[in-house]
XYZ file of N, CA and C in Angstrom:
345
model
N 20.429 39.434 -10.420
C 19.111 39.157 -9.881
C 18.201 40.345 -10.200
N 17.546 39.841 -10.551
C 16.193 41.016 -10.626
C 14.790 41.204 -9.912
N 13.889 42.008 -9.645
C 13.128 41.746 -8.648
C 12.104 42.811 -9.000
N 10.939 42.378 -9.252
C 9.640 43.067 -9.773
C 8.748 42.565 -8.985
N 8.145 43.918 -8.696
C 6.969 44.235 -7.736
C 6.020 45.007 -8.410
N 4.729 43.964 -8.309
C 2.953 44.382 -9.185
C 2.427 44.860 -8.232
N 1.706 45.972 -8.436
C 0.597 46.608 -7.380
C 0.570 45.540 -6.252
N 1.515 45.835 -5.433
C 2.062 45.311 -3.906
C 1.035 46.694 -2.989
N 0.258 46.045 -2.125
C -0.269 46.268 -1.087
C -0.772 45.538 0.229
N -0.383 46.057 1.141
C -0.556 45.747 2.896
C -0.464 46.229 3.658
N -1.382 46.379 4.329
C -1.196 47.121 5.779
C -1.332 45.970 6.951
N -0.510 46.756 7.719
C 0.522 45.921 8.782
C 0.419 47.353 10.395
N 0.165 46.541 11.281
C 0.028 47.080 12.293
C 0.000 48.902 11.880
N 0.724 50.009 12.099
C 0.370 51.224 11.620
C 1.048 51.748 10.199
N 1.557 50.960 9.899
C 2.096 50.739 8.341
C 1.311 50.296 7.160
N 1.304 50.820 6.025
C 0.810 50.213 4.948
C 1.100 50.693 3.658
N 1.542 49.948 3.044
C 1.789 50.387 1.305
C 0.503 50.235 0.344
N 0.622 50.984 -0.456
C -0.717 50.477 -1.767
C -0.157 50.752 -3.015
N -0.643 49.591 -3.668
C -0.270 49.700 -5.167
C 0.765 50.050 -5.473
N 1.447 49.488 -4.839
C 3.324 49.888 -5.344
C 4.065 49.105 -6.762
N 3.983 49.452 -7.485
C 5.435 48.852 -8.603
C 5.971 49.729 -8.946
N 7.350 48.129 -9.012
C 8.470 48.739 -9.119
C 9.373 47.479 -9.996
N 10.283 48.013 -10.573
C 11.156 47.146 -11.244
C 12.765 47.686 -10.912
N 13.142 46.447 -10.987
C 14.782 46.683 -10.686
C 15.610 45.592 -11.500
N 16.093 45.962 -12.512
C 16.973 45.159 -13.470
C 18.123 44.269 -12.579
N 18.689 43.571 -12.955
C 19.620 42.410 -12.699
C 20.958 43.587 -12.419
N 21.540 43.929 -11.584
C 22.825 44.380 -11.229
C 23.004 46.001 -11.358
N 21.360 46.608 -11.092
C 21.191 47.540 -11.242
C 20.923 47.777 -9.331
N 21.182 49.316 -9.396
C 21.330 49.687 -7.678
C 20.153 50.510 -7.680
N 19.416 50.232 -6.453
C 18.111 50.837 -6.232
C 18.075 51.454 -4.780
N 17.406 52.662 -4.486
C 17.453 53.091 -3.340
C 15.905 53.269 -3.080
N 15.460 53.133 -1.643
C 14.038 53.709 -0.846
C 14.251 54.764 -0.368
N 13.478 55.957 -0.592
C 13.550 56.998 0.020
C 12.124 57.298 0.580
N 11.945 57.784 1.879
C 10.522 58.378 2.553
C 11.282 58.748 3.608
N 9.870 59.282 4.347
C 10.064 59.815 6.053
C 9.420 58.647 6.280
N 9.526 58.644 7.870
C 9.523 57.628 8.949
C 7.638 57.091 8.866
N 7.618 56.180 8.899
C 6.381 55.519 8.636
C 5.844 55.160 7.446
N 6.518 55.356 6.255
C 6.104 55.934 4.744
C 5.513 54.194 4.063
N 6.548 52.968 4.985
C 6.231 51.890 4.351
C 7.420 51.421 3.695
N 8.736 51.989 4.031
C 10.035 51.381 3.294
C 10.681 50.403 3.824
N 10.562 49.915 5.369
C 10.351 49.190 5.834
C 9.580 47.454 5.347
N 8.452 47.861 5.844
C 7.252 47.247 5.158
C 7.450 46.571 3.847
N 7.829 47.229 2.708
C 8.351 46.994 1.259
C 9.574 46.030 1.336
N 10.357 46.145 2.360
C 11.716 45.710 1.626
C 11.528 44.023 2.377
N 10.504 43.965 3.623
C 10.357 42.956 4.399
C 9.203 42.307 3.612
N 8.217 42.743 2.998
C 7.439 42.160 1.913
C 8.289 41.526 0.857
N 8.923 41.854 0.287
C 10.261 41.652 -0.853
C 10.708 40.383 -0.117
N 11.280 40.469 0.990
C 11.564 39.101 1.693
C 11.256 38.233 2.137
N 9.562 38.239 2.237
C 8.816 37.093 2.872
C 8.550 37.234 3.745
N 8.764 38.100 4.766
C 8.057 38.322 6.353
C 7.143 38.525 6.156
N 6.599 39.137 5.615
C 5.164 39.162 5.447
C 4.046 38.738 4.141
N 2.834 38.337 4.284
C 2.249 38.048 2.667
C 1.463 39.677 2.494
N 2.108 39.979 1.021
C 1.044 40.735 0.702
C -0.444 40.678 0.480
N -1.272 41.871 1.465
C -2.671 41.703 0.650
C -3.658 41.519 -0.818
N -2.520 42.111 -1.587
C -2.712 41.740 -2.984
C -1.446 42.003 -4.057
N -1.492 41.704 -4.841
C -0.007 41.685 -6.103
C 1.467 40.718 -5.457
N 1.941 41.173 -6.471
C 3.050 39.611 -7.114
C 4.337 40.314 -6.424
N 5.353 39.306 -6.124
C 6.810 39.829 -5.670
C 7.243 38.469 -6.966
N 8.355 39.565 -7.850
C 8.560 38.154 -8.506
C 10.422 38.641 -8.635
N 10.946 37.572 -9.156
C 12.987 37.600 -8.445
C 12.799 36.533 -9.346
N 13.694 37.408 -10.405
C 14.458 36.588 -11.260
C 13.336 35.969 -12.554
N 12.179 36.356 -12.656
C 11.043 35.721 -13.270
C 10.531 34.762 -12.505
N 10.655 34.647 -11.405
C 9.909 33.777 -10.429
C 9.060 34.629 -9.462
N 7.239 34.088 -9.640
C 6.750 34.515 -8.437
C 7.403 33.770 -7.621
N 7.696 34.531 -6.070
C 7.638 34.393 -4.958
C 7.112 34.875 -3.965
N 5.898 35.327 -4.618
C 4.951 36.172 -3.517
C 4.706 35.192 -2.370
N 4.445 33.876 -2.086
C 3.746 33.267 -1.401
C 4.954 32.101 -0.892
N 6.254 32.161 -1.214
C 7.695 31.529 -1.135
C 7.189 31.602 0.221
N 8.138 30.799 1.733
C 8.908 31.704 2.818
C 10.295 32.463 2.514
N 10.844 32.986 3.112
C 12.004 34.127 3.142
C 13.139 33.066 2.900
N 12.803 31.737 3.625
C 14.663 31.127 2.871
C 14.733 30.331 1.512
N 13.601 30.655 0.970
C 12.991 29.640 0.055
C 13.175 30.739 -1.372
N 13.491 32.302 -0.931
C 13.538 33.158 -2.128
C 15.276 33.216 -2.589
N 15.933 32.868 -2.050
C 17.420 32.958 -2.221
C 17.545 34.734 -2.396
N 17.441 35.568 -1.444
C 18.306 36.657 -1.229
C 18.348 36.922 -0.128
N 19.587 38.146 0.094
C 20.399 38.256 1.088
C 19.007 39.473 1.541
N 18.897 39.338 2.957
C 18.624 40.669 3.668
C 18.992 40.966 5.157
N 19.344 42.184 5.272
C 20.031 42.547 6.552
C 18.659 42.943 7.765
N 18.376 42.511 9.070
C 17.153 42.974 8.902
C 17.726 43.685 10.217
N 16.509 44.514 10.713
C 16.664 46.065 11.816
C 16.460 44.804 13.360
N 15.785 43.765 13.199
C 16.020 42.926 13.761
C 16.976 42.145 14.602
N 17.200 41.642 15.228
C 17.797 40.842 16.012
C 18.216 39.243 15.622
N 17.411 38.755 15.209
C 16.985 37.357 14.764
C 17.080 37.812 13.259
N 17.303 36.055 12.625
C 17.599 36.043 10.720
C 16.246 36.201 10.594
N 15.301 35.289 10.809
C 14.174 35.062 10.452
C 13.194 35.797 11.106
N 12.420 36.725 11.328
C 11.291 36.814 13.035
C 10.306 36.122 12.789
N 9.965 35.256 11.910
C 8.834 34.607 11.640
C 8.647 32.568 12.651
N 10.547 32.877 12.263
C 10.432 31.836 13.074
C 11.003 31.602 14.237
N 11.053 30.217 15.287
C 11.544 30.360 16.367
C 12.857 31.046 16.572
N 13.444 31.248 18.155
C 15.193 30.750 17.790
C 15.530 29.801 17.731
N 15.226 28.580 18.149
C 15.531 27.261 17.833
C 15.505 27.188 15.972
N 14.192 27.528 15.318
C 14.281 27.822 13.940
C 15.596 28.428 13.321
N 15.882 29.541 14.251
C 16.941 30.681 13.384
C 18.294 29.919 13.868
N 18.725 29.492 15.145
C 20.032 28.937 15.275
C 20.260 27.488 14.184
N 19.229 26.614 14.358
C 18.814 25.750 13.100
C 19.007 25.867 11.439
N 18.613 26.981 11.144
C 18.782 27.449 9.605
C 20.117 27.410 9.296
N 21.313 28.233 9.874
C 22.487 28.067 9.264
C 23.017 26.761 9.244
N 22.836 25.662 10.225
C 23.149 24.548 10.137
C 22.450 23.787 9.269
N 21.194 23.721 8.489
C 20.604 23.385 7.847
C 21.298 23.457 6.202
N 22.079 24.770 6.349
C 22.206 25.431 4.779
C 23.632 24.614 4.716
N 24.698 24.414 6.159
C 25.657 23.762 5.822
C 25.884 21.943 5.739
N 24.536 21.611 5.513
C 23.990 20.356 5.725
C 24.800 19.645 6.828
N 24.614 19.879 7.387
C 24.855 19.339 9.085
C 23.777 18.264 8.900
N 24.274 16.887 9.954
C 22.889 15.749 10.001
C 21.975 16.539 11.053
N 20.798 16.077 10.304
C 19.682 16.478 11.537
C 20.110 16.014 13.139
N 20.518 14.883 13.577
C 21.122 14.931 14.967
C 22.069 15.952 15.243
N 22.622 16.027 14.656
C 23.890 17.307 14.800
C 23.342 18.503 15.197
N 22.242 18.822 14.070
C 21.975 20.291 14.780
C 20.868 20.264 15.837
N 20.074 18.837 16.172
C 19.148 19.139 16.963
C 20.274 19.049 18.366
N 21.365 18.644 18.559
C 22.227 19.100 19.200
C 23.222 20.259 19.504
N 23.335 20.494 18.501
C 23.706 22.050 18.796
C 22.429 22.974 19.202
N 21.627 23.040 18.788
C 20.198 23.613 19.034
C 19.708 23.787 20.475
N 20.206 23.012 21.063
C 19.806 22.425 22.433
C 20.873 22.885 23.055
N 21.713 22.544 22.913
C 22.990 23.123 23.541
C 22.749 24.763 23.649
N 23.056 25.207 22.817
C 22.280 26.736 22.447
C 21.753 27.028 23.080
């Protein structure tokens, strides 16, 4: 997988990146380095869809996905979070894994509930 980022900028509550690119080849290992507030955060949750950037491209694999949602980009992210998603409900987030193991929609609006 590969994952290229065009002059990526947003600011987000006291956070904000500007004009960031970056490229990362297919099976190549990449690290973020800053101090606390710097926006590495911010970047890696932009990369995932939590948030839309204010301007430039997130693109994976030769696909924009700047404007994707987060389950719609197919990658893995671990988040500092609690919840898979924070964008969406918990009913949303207990929902999603049953969704991916195609469970019938009655099924999981029952487990959901149960939950």
């Amino acid at each position: 997988m590969s994952v290229q980022v065009e002059s990526l900028s947003k600011k987000w509550e006291n956070f904000s990146i500007c004009n960031v690119n970056l490229k990362i080849g297919d099976g190549e290992y990449f690290v973020i380095l800053g101090p606390t507030g710097a926006g590495k955060t911010l970047l890696l949750e932009l990369i995932a869809g939590f948030h839309k950037p204010d301007s430039g491209r997130i693109i994976i694999d030769d696909t924009d996905v700047t404007v994707l949602p987060p389950e719609k980009r197919g990658i893995g992210f671990v988040p500092q979070e609690y919840v898979l998603f924070p964008h969406m409900t918990v009913a949303e987030n207990v929902e999603f894994g049953l969704k991916m193991q195609n469970f019938a929609k009655a099924e999981r609006e029952k487990i959901v509930k149960e939950t």
